[in-house]
PDB file of C-alpha atoms in Angstrom:
ATOM      1  CA  MET P   1     114.790 117.801  84.575  1.00  0.00           C
ATOM      2  CA  ASN P   2     115.510 117.405  88.294  1.00  0.00           C
ATOM      3  CA  ILE P   3     115.307 113.823  88.823  1.00  0.00           C
ATOM      4  CA  SER P   4     115.786 111.542  92.019  1.00  0.00           C
ATOM      5  CA  LEU P   5     116.605 107.988  91.332  1.00  0.00           C
ATOM      6  CA  CYS P   6     115.142 105.259  93.930  1.00  0.00           C
ATOM      7  CA  ILE P   7     116.314 101.989  94.181  1.00  0.00           C
ATOM      8  CA  ALA P   8     114.669  99.455  96.840  1.00  0.00           C
ATOM      9  CA  THR P   9     117.428  96.602  97.192  1.00  0.00           C
ATOM     10  CA  TYR P  10     117.309  93.412  99.163  1.00  0.00           C
ATOM     11  CA  ARG P  11     120.403  90.997  99.506  1.00  0.00           C
ATOM     12  CA  ARG P  12     121.621  91.538  95.682  1.00  0.00           C
ATOM     13  CA  PRO P  13     124.726  93.315  96.141  1.00  0.00           C
ATOM     14  CA  GLU P  14     126.617  92.272  92.909  1.00  0.00           C
ATOM     15  CA  ARG P  15     123.644  93.379  90.971  1.00  0.00           C
ATOM     16  CA  LEU P  16     123.174  96.504  92.632  1.00  0.00           C
ATOM     17  CA  GLY P  17     126.726  97.115  92.386  1.00  0.00           C
ATOM     18  CA  ALA P  18     126.600  96.610  88.138  1.00  0.00           C
ATOM     19  CA  LEU P  19     123.362  99.301  87.930  1.00  0.00           C
ATOM     20  CA  LEU P  20     125.194 101.846  90.252  1.00  0.00           C
ATOM     21  CA  GLY P  21     128.049 101.263  87.879  1.00  0.00           C
ATOM     22  CA  ASP P  22     125.432 101.950  84.634  1.00  0.00           C
ATOM     23  CA  LEU P  23     123.886 105.042  86.604  1.00  0.00           C
ATOM     24  CA  VAL P  24     126.948 106.918  86.811  1.00  0.00           C
ATOM     25  CA  LYS P  25     127.292 106.657  82.543  1.00  0.00           C
ATOM     26  CA  GLN P  26     123.842 108.035  82.035  1.00  0.00           C
ATOM     27  CA  GLN P  27     123.836 110.741  79.108  1.00  0.00           C
ATOM     28  CA  GLN P  28     121.530 112.513  81.379  1.00  0.00           C
ATOM     29  CA  LEU P  29     122.352 112.307  85.434  1.00  0.00           C
ATOM     30  CA  PRO P  30     120.251 112.194  88.151  1.00  0.00           C
ATOM     31  CA  LYS P  31     120.550 114.854  90.754  1.00  0.00           C
ATOM     32  CA  GLU P  32     120.951 112.205  93.229  1.00  0.00           C
ATOM     33  CA  VAL P  33     120.656 108.460  93.776  1.00  0.00           C
ATOM     34  CA  VAL P  34     118.556 107.045  97.040  1.00  0.00           C
ATOM     35  CA  VAL P  35     119.713 103.267  97.938  1.00  0.00           C
ATOM     36  CA  VAL P  36     117.386 101.796 100.687  1.00  0.00           C
ATOM     37  CA  ASP P  37     118.042  98.541 101.853  1.00  0.00           C
ATOM     38  CA  ASN P  38     115.483  96.279 103.088  1.00  0.00           C
ATOM     39  CA  ASP P  39     118.177  93.928 104.573  1.00  0.00           C
ATOM     40  CA  ALA P  40     118.379  94.924 108.011  1.00  0.00           C
ATOM     41  CA  ALA P  41     121.818  93.601 108.332  1.00  0.00           C
ATOM     42  CA  GLY P  42     122.847  96.118 105.732  1.00  0.00           C
ATOM     43  CA  SER P  43     124.385  94.276 102.855  1.00  0.00           C
ATOM     44  CA  ALA P  44     124.024  96.669 100.441  1.00  0.00           C
ATOM     45  CA  ARG P  45     126.289  99.509 102.672  1.00  0.00           C
ATOM     46  CA  ALA P  46     129.328  98.249 101.164  1.00  0.00           C
ATOM     47  CA  VAL P  47     128.422  98.252  97.702  1.00  0.00           C
ATOM     48  CA  VAL P  48     127.312 101.789  98.149  1.00  0.00           C
ATOM     49  CA  LYS P  49     130.530 102.745  99.893  1.00  0.00           C
ATOM     50  CA  ARG P  50     132.536 101.016  96.931  1.00  0.00           C
ATOM     51  CA  ARG P  51     130.646 103.263  94.622  1.00  0.00           C
ATOM     52  CA  ARG P  52     131.130 106.635  96.358  1.00  0.00           C
ATOM     53  CA  GLU P  53     134.976 105.712  96.783  1.00  0.00           C
ATOM     54  CA  LEU P  54     135.274 105.171  92.967  1.00  0.00           C
ATOM     55  CA  GLY P  55     133.481 108.112  92.206  1.00  0.00           C
ATOM     56  CA  ALA P  56     129.938 109.486  91.322  1.00  0.00           C
ATOM     57  CA  PRO P  57     129.073 112.336  89.684  1.00  0.00           C
ATOM     58  CA  PHE P  58     125.997 112.537  92.094  1.00  0.00           C
ATOM     59  CA  PRO P  59     125.572 112.175  95.756  1.00  0.00           C
ATOM     60  CA  ILE P  60     124.419 108.352  96.721  1.00  0.00           C
ATOM     61  CA  HIS P  61     121.817 108.342  99.695  1.00  0.00           C
ATOM     62  CA  TYR P  62     121.773 105.094 101.771  1.00  0.00           C
ATOM     63  CA  ASP P  63     119.732 103.653 104.319  1.00  0.00           C
ATOM     64  CA  ILE P  64     118.078 100.623 105.780  1.00  0.00           C
ATOM     65  CA  GLN P  65     114.494  99.658 106.203  1.00  0.00           C
ATOM     66  CA  PRO P  66     114.509  96.990 108.290  1.00  0.00           C
ATOM     67  CA  VAL P  67     110.976  95.544 108.350  1.00  0.00           C
ATOM     68  CA  LYS P  68     110.817  92.974 105.364  1.00  0.00           C
ATOM     69  CA  ASN P  69     108.086  95.142 103.195  1.00  0.00           C
ATOM     70  CA  ILE P  70     108.577  96.149  99.711  1.00  0.00           C
ATOM     71  CA  SER P  71     106.134  98.969 100.420  1.00  0.00           C
ATOM     72  CA  LEU P  72     107.854 100.420 103.489  1.00  0.00           C
ATOM     73  CA  THR P  73     111.361 100.469 101.395  1.00  0.00           C
ATOM     74  CA  ARG P  74     110.032 102.261  98.341  1.00  0.00           C
ATOM     75  CA  ASN P  75     108.052 104.641 100.653  1.00  0.00           C
ATOM     76  CA  ARG P  76     111.362 105.588 102.244  1.00  0.00           C
ATOM     77  CA  THR P  77     113.029 106.257  99.019  1.00  0.00           C
ATOM     78  CA  VAL P  78     110.547 108.808  98.297  1.00  0.00           C
ATOM     79  CA  ALA P  79     110.736 110.444 101.763  1.00  0.00           C
ATOM     80  CA  LEU P  80     114.495 110.631 101.219  1.00  0.00           C
ATOM     81  CA  ALA P  81     114.145 111.863  97.628  1.00  0.00           C
ATOM     82  CA  ASN P  82     114.436 115.658  96.889  1.00  0.00           C
ATOM     83  CA  GLY P  83     113.899 115.743  93.346  1.00  0.00           C
ATOM     84  CA  GLY P  84     110.930 117.362  91.191  1.00  0.00           C
ATOM     85  CA  TRP P  85     110.881 114.220  89.421  1.00  0.00           C
ATOM     86  CA  ILE P  86     111.301 110.731  90.779  1.00  0.00           C
ATOM     87  CA  ALA P  87     112.525 107.542  88.748  1.00  0.00           C
ATOM     88  CA  PHE P  88     112.624 104.106  90.150  1.00  0.00           C
ATOM     89  CA  ILE P  89     114.728 101.204  88.760  1.00  0.00           C
ATOM     90  CA  ASP P  90     114.806  97.586  90.187  1.00  0.00           C
ATOM     91  CA  ASP P  91     118.247  96.545  91.802  1.00  0.00           C
ATOM     92  CA  ASP P  92     118.645  93.488  89.374  1.00  0.00           C
ATOM     93  CA  GLU P  93     118.325  95.804  86.142  1.00  0.00           C
ATOM     94  CA  ARG P  94     121.062  97.196  83.829  1.00  0.00           C
ATOM     95  CA  ALA P  95     120.375 100.679  82.296  1.00  0.00           C
ATOM     96  CA  PRO P  96     122.072 101.798  79.029  1.00  0.00           C
ATOM     97  CA  PRO P  97     123.714 105.305  78.629  1.00  0.00           C
ATOM     98  CA  GLY P  98     120.609 106.801  77.118  1.00  0.00           C
ATOM     99  CA  TRP P  99     117.712 105.252  79.432  1.00  0.00           C
ATOM    100  CA  LEU P 100     117.082 108.237  81.957  1.00  0.00           C
ATOM    101  CA  LYS P 101     117.273 110.992  79.135  1.00  0.00           C
ATOM    102  CA  LYS P 102     115.046 109.044  77.041  1.00  0.00           C
ATOM    103  CA  LEU P 103     112.310 108.806  79.697  1.00  0.00           C
ATOM    104  CA  SER P 104     112.839 112.670  80.760  1.00  0.00           C
ATOM    105  CA  GLU P 105     112.280 113.531  76.999  1.00  0.00           C
ATOM    106  CA  THR P 106     109.181 111.793  76.814  1.00  0.00           C
ATOM    107  CA  ALA P 107     107.545 113.261  79.803  1.00  0.00           C
ATOM    108  CA  THR P 108     108.762 116.551  78.377  1.00  0.00           C
ATOM    109  CA  ARG P 109     107.284 116.001  74.880  1.00  0.00           C
ATOM    110  CA  CYS P 110     104.051 114.049  75.863  1.00  0.00           C
ATOM    111  CA  ASN P 111     103.451 116.815  78.914  1.00  0.00           C
ATOM    112  CA  ALA P 112     102.913 113.327  80.992  1.00  0.00           C
ATOM    113  CA  ASP P 113     102.767 112.942  84.822  1.00  0.00           C
ATOM    114  CA  GLY P 114     104.811 109.732  84.128  1.00  0.00           C
ATOM    115  CA  VAL P 115     106.489 107.466  81.671  1.00  0.00           C
ATOM    116  CA  LEU P 116     107.201 103.802  81.592  1.00  0.00           C
ATOM    117  CA  GLY P 117     109.341 101.787  79.858  1.00  0.00           C
ATOM    118  CA  PRO P 118     110.228  98.127  78.852  1.00  0.00           C
ATOM    119  CA  VAL P 119     112.011  95.642  80.748  1.00  0.00           C
ATOM    120  CA  GLU P 120     113.565  93.521  78.514  1.00  0.00           C
ATOM    121  CA  PRO P 121     114.998  90.017  79.857  1.00  0.00           C
ATOM    122  CA  ILE P 122     117.948  88.309  79.289  1.00  0.00           C
ATOM    123  CA  VAL P 123     117.481  84.737  79.405  1.00  0.00           C
ATOM    124  CA  PRO P 124     120.656  82.656  80.112  1.00  0.00           C
ATOM    125  CA  ALA P 125     122.059  80.574  77.568  1.00  0.00           C
ATOM    126  CA  ASN P 126     121.797  77.524  79.530  1.00  0.00           C
ATOM    127  CA  ALA P 127     117.932  78.040  80.229  1.00  0.00           C
ATOM    128  CA  PRO P 128     115.806  74.845  78.983  1.00  0.00           C
ATOM    129  CA  ASP P 129     114.764  75.208  75.505  1.00  0.00           C
ATOM    130  CA  TRP P 130     111.155  75.227  76.449  1.00  0.00           C
ATOM    131  CA  ILE P 131     111.757  78.564  78.576  1.00  0.00           C
ATOM    132  CA  ARG P 132     113.898  80.031  75.643  1.00  0.00           C
ATOM    133  CA  HIS P 133     110.962  79.338  73.117  1.00  0.00           C
ATOM    134  CA  GLY P 134     108.167  80.585  75.591  1.00  0.00           C
ATOM    135  CA  HIS P 135     109.141  84.111  76.104  1.00  0.00           C
ATOM    136  CA  PHE P 136     107.476  84.020  79.624  1.00  0.00           C
ATOM    137  CA  TYR P 137     109.308  86.985  81.096  1.00  0.00           C
ATOM    138  CA  GLU P 138     108.529  89.235  78.151  1.00  0.00           C
ATOM    139  CA  TRP P 139     105.655  92.010  78.622  1.00  0.00           C
ATOM    140  CA  ALA P 140     103.755  93.566  76.072  1.00  0.00           C
ATOM    141  CA  ARG P 141     104.997  96.776  74.802  1.00  0.00           C
ATOM    142  CA  LEU P 142     103.467  99.900  73.246  1.00  0.00           C
ATOM    143  CA  LYS P 143     103.834 102.811  70.757  1.00  0.00           C
ATOM    144  CA  THR P 144     105.952 105.507  72.329  1.00  0.00           C
ATOM    145  CA  GLY P 145     103.628 108.149  73.714  1.00  0.00           C
ATOM    146  CA  ALA P 146     100.743 106.331  73.851  1.00  0.00           C
ATOM    147  CA  VAL P 147      98.589 106.330  77.157  1.00  0.00           C
ATOM    148  CA  ILE P 148      98.755 103.009  79.346  1.00  0.00           C
ATOM    149  CA  PRO P 149      96.212 100.621  80.057  1.00  0.00           C
ATOM    150  CA  LEU P 150      95.165 100.133  83.505  1.00  0.00           C
ATOM    151  CA  ASN P 151      96.165  96.757  83.399  1.00  0.00           C
ATOM    152  CA  LYS P 152      99.231  97.150  81.958  1.00  0.00           C
ATOM    153  CA  LEU P 153     100.516  99.645  84.637  1.00  0.00           C
ATOM    154  CA  ARG P 154     103.787  97.912  86.429  1.00  0.00           C
ATOM    155  CA  PHE P 155     107.150  99.380  87.923  1.00  0.00           C
ATOM    156  CA  GLY P 156     110.910  98.468  86.919  1.00  0.00           C
ATOM    157  CA  ASN P 157     111.341 101.334  84.765  1.00  0.00           C
ATOM    158  CA  VAL P 158     109.240 104.378  85.589  1.00  0.00           C
ATOM    159  CA  LEU P 159     109.639 108.055  86.037  1.00  0.00           C
ATOM    160  CA  LEU P 160     106.835 110.131  87.906  1.00  0.00           C
ATOM    161  CA  ARG P 161     106.454 113.609  89.000  1.00  0.00           C
ATOM    162  CA  GLY P 162     107.391 113.970  92.593  1.00  0.00           C
ATOM    163  CA  ALA P 163     104.344 115.998  93.774  1.00  0.00           C
ATOM    164  CA  LEU P 164     102.018 112.658  93.060  1.00  0.00           C
ATOM    165  CA  LEU P 165     104.131 110.632  95.372  1.00  0.00           C
ATOM    166  CA  ARG P 166     104.576 113.623  97.921  1.00  0.00           C
ATOM    167  CA  ALA P 167     100.480 114.045  98.073  1.00  0.00           C
ATOM    168  CA  THR P 168     100.168 111.187 100.753  1.00  0.00           C
ATOM    169  CA  PRO P 169     102.551 110.012 103.335  1.00  0.00           C
ATOM    170  CA  MET P 170     102.340 106.448 102.368  1.00  0.00           C
ATOM    171  CA  PRO P 171     102.246 106.464  98.710  1.00  0.00           C
ATOM    172  CA  PHE P 172     102.829 102.713  98.443  1.00  0.00           C
ATOM    173  CA  ASP P 173     100.196 100.676 100.083  1.00  0.00           C
ATOM    174  CA  PRO P 174     102.051  98.292 103.090  1.00  0.00           C
ATOM    175  CA  ASN P 175      98.907  95.911 102.716  1.00  0.00           C
ATOM    176  CA  TYR P 176     100.919  94.899  99.441  1.00  0.00           C
ATOM    177  CA  GLY P 177     104.382  94.820 101.072  1.00  0.00           C
ATOM    178  CA  LEU P 178     104.939  91.069 101.408  1.00  0.00           C
ATOM    179  CA  THR P 179     102.751  89.880  98.027  1.00  0.00           C
ATOM    180  CA  GLY P 180     104.025  92.475  95.731  1.00  0.00           C
ATOM    181  CA  GLY P 181     101.404  94.544  93.457  1.00  0.00           C
ATOM    182  CA  GLU P 182     101.950  97.685  95.007  1.00  0.00           C
ATOM    183  CA  ASP P 183     103.165  99.280  92.281  1.00  0.00           C
ATOM    184  CA  GLY P 184     100.173  98.449  90.133  1.00  0.00           C
ATOM    185  CA  ASP P 185      97.870  99.767  92.856  1.00  0.00           C
ATOM    186  CA  LEU P 186      99.716 102.954  93.009  1.00  0.00           C
ATOM    187  CA  LEU P 187      99.746 103.817  89.651  1.00  0.00           C
ATOM    188  CA  GLY P 188      96.292 102.786  89.082  1.00  0.00           C
ATOM    189  CA  ARG P 189      95.008 104.918  92.208  1.00  0.00           C
ATOM    190  CA  LEU P 190      97.113 107.953  90.296  1.00  0.00           C
ATOM    191  CA  VAL P 191      95.644 107.417  87.088  1.00  0.00           C
ATOM    192  CA  GLN P 192      92.104 107.574  88.568  1.00  0.00           C
ATOM    193  CA  GLN P 193      93.386 110.585  90.113  1.00  0.00           C
ATOM    194  CA  GLY P 194      93.706 111.940  86.646  1.00  0.00           C
ATOM    195  CA  ALA P 195      97.769 111.492  86.085  1.00  0.00           C
ATOM    196  CA  ARG P 196      98.436 110.871  82.532  1.00  0.00           C
ATOM    197  CA  ILE P 197     100.996 108.080  82.348  1.00  0.00           C
ATOM    198  CA  VAL P 198     102.648 107.256  78.763  1.00  0.00           C
ATOM    199  CA  TRP P 199     105.103 104.530  77.415  1.00  0.00           C
ATOM    200  CA  CYS P 200     108.362 105.249  75.995  1.00  0.00           C
ATOM    201  CA  ASP P 201     109.653 102.165  73.962  1.00  0.00           C
ATOM    202  CA  GLU P 202     113.159 103.318  73.408  1.00  0.00           C
ATOM    203  CA  ALA P 203     113.826 103.818  77.477  1.00  0.00           C
ATOM    204  CA  VAL P 204     114.929 100.154  77.505  1.00  0.00           C
ATOM    205  CA  VAL P 205     116.175  98.464  80.817  1.00  0.00           C
ATOM    206  CA  HIS P 206     117.574  94.762  80.852  1.00  0.00           C
ATOM    207  CA  GLU P 207     116.959  92.459  83.455  1.00  0.00           C
ATOM    208  CA  PRO P 208     118.987  89.277  83.542  1.00  0.00           C
ATOM    209  CA  VAL P 209     116.986  86.300  84.210  1.00  0.00           C
ATOM    210  CA  GLU P 210     118.273  84.585  87.637  1.00  0.00           C
ATOM    211  CA  ASP P 211     118.746  80.608  87.727  1.00  0.00           C
ATOM    212  CA  ALA P 212     116.216  80.126  90.581  1.00  0.00           C
ATOM    213  CA  ARG P 213     113.618  81.869  88.254  1.00  0.00           C
ATOM    214  CA  LEU P 214     114.164  78.923  85.193  1.00  0.00           C
ATOM    215  CA  SER P 215     111.477  76.776  86.775  1.00  0.00           C
ATOM    216  CA  LEU P 216     107.624  76.080  85.844  1.00  0.00           C
ATOM    217  CA  HIS P 217     107.079  76.274  89.637  1.00  0.00           C
ATOM    218  CA  TRP P 218     108.385  79.826  89.802  1.00  0.00           C
ATOM    219  CA  LEU P 219     106.486  80.683  86.471  1.00  0.00           C
ATOM    220  CA  LEU P 220     103.130  79.257  88.097  1.00  0.00           C
ATOM    221  CA  LEU P 221     103.800  81.229  91.443  1.00  0.00           C
ATOM    222  CA  ARG P 222     104.218  84.395  89.749  1.00  0.00           C
ATOM    223  CA  ALA P 223     101.338  84.014  86.973  1.00  0.00           C
ATOM    224  CA  LEU P 224      99.486  83.146  90.296  1.00  0.00           C
ATOM    225  CA  ARG P 225     100.658  86.381  91.911  1.00  0.00           C
ATOM    226  CA  GLY P 226      99.852  88.491  89.012  1.00  0.00           C
ATOM    227  CA  GLY P 227      96.191  87.102  88.698  1.00  0.00           C
ATOM    228  CA  GLN P 228      95.812  87.828  92.465  1.00  0.00           C
ATOM    229  CA  ASP P 229      97.089  91.451  91.833  1.00  0.00           C
ATOM    230  CA  PHE P 230      94.550  92.210  89.178  1.00  0.00           C
ATOM    231  CA  ALA P 231      91.871  90.915  91.230  1.00  0.00           C
ATOM    232  CA  ARG P 232      93.053  92.900  94.397  1.00  0.00           C
ATOM    233  CA  HIS P 233      93.291  96.181  92.286  1.00  0.00           C
ATOM    234  CA  LYS P 234      89.847  95.780  90.477  1.00  0.00           C
ATOM    235  CA  LEU P 235      87.959  94.730  94.057  1.00  0.00           C
ATOM    236  CA  THR P 236      89.690  97.645  95.892  1.00  0.00           C
ATOM    237  CA  GLY P 237      88.921 100.360  93.014  1.00  0.00           C
ATOM    238  CA  SER P 238      92.372 101.012  91.836  1.00  0.00           C
ATOM    239  CA  PHE P 239      90.910 100.425  88.490  1.00  0.00           C
ATOM    240  CA  GLY P 240      87.849 101.988  89.017  1.00  0.00           C
ATOM    241  CA  GLN P 241      84.600 101.369  91.127  1.00  0.00           C
ATOM    242  CA  MET P 242      83.556  97.503  91.213  1.00  0.00           C
ATOM    243  CA  THR P 243      79.686  97.020  91.600  1.00  0.00           C
ATOM    244  CA  ALA P 244      78.368  93.513  93.073  1.00  0.00           C
ATOM    245  CA  ALA P 245      77.694  92.311  89.896  1.00  0.00           C
ATOM    246  CA  GLY P 246      80.769  93.198  88.504  1.00  0.00           C
ATOM    247  CA  ARG P 247      82.365  91.142  91.344  1.00  0.00           C
ATOM    248  CA  VAL P 248      80.434  87.891  90.285  1.00  0.00           C
ATOM    249  CA  ARG P 249      81.498  88.602  86.638  1.00  0.00           C
ATOM    250  CA  LEU P 250      84.956  88.871  87.650  1.00  0.00           C
ATOM    251  CA  PHE P 251      84.811  85.572  89.375  1.00  0.00           C
ATOM    252  CA  LEU P 252      82.665  83.706  86.864  1.00  0.00           C
ATOM    253  CA  ARG P 253      84.986  84.966  83.870  1.00  0.00           C
ATOM    254  CA  ALA P 254      88.372  83.813  86.185  1.00  0.00           C
ATOM    255  CA  LEU P 255      86.199  80.337  86.846  1.00  0.00           C
ATOM    256  CA  LEU P 256      85.119  79.808  83.281  1.00  0.00           C
ATOM    257  CA  GLN P 257      88.834  80.843  81.769  1.00  0.00           C
ATOM    258  CA  SER P 258      90.573  78.596  84.136  1.00  0.00           C
ATOM    259  CA  VAL P 259      88.971  75.384  82.889  1.00  0.00           C
ATOM    260  CA  LEU P 260      89.526  76.580  79.197  1.00  0.00           C
ATOM    261  CA  ALA P 261      93.045  77.209  79.831  1.00  0.00           C
ATOM    262  CA  ALA P 262      93.755  73.699  81.736  1.00  0.00           C
ATOM    263  CA  GLY P 263      91.791  72.112  78.862  1.00  0.00           C
ATOM    264  CA  LEU P 264      93.929  73.866  75.840  1.00  0.00           C
ATOM    265  CA  ALA P 265      97.427  73.253  78.210  1.00  0.00           C
ATOM    266  CA  PHE P 266      96.298  69.380  77.966  1.00  0.00           C
ATOM    267  CA  LEU P 267      95.599  69.431  74.155  1.00  0.00           C
ATOM    268  CA  SER P 268      98.715  71.810  73.117  1.00  0.00           C
ATOM    269  CA  TRP P 269     101.355  69.512  75.080  1.00  0.00           C
ATOM    270  CA  PRO P 270     102.106  67.643  71.670  1.00  0.00           C
ATOM    271  CA  LEU P 271     102.542  70.648  69.883  1.00  0.00           C
ATOM    272  CA  GLY P 272     105.386  71.901  72.269  1.00  0.00           C
ATOM    273  CA  ARG P 273     106.003  71.914  75.943  1.00  0.00           C
ATOM    274  CA  HIS P 274     106.230  75.866  75.895  1.00  0.00           C
ATOM    275  CA  ARG P 275     102.627  75.642  74.281  1.00  0.00           C
ATOM    276  CA  ALA P 276     101.241  73.789  77.066  1.00  0.00           C
ATOM    277  CA  VAL P 277     102.865  75.902  79.823  1.00  0.00           C
ATOM    278  CA  TYR P 278     101.774  79.150  78.106  1.00  0.00           C
ATOM    279  CA  TRP P 279      98.049  78.118  78.844  1.00  0.00           C
ATOM    280  CA  LEU P 280      99.278  76.591  82.032  1.00  0.00           C
ATOM    281  CA  LEU P 281     100.163  80.034  83.329  1.00  0.00           C
ATOM    282  CA  LYS P 282      96.901  81.504  82.260  1.00  0.00           C
ATOM    283  CA  ALA P 283      94.954  79.030  84.208  1.00  0.00           C
ATOM    284  CA  SER P 284      97.455  79.856  87.043  1.00  0.00           C
ATOM    285  CA  ALA P 285      96.178  83.276  86.937  1.00  0.00           C
ATOM    286  CA  ASN P 286      92.761  82.878  86.958  1.00  0.00           C
ATOM    287  CA  LEU P 287      93.014  80.798  89.874  1.00  0.00           C
ATOM    288  CA  GLY P 288      94.921  83.403  91.527  1.00  0.00           C
ATOM    289  CA  LYS P 289      92.095  85.840  90.782  1.00  0.00           C
ATOM    290  CA  MET P 290      89.341  83.291  92.291  1.00  0.00           C
ATOM    291  CA  SER P 291      91.847  82.740  95.408  1.00  0.00           C
ATOM    292  CA  ILE P 292      91.306  86.158  96.103  1.00  0.00           C
ATOM    293  CA  PHE P 293      87.677  85.922  96.550  1.00  0.00           C
ATOM    294  CA  LEU P 294      88.518  82.936  99.207  1.00  0.00           C
ATOM    295  CA  GLY P 295      91.030  85.240 101.050  1.00  0.00           C
ATOM    296  CA  TRP P 296      94.334  83.481 100.074  1.00  0.00           C
ATOM    297  CA  HIS P 297      97.351  85.637  99.512  1.00  0.00           C
ATOM    298  CA  TYR P 298     100.886  84.325  97.851  1.00  0.00           C
ATOM    299  CA  HIS P 299     103.339  86.627  99.678  1.00  0.00           C
ATOM    300  CA  GLU P 300     106.172  86.584  97.099  1.00  0.00           C
ATOM    301  CA  TYR P 301     108.574  88.404  99.213  1.00  0.00           C
ATOM    302  CA  GLY P 302     107.821  85.876 102.163  1.00  0.00           C
ATOM    303  CA  GLY P 303     107.502  82.988 100.313  1.00  0.00           C
ATOM    304  CA  LYS P 304     103.930  81.447 101.698  1.00  0.00           C
ATOM    305  CA  VAL P 305     100.620  81.719 101.197  1.00  0.00           C
ATOM    306  CA  THR P 306      98.092  82.950 103.820  1.00  0.00           C
TER     307      THR P 306
END
């Protein structure tokens, strides 16, 4: 399988270097690796140069996309990729040697247009007990070969047919460039167009959780953004057409669920902080859904709400 491996990066030189070290050890090597730097200063340039000097069994292409926008950066990686298939991995993840081979084998065996795999978080030993007990960074997993539901589609570990991405000049919507959610939007649209995207539970990558994310504040904002992503995808049709009645139901359901989750957070606090935080995150996610109706957006990649 002819695979271009794409990485959008922003000011993570050490983690990018570790990832590039993983990629040269893959049991199935990509045809090429494309690194696009969203830092106008080019902070990843030296990392790519060093990897080239150490040696790599594939070409590593490097470019800068200077406008702060994750969608434009991902779009630039696609524009530079030449492979029949395109894989994406985040710049802060680690890839075991069998990762890319397992993705490609599943794509072939299942006659799929895309394959997603799990991202396993690595929580540091110094994390608070309530964070380690809460499993807040984990995502639901499926049986290998299962078709992925629309609300479970996400990036970080994905292989897609290149033709699907090249069918439009800007596969990732720039309107999601500061908020995030561009991945679910794209995958949802591809599924609506008939793409078959399946799961490979063996194609695991690992994501060390940064110290900056070991806080209730970060978790609440990430849950808020997740709720906003879901609502935006529903309202824009990425998950199917939405009627006026459907919009009302979405808002009222989010309102009810946010109130219930807040109450359960209060009641469960004596049973452990991690249990209370679980429900607080549910409340935050539903507040995020409602906030979209009011025109508010949390810019995760801009650090603000508008």
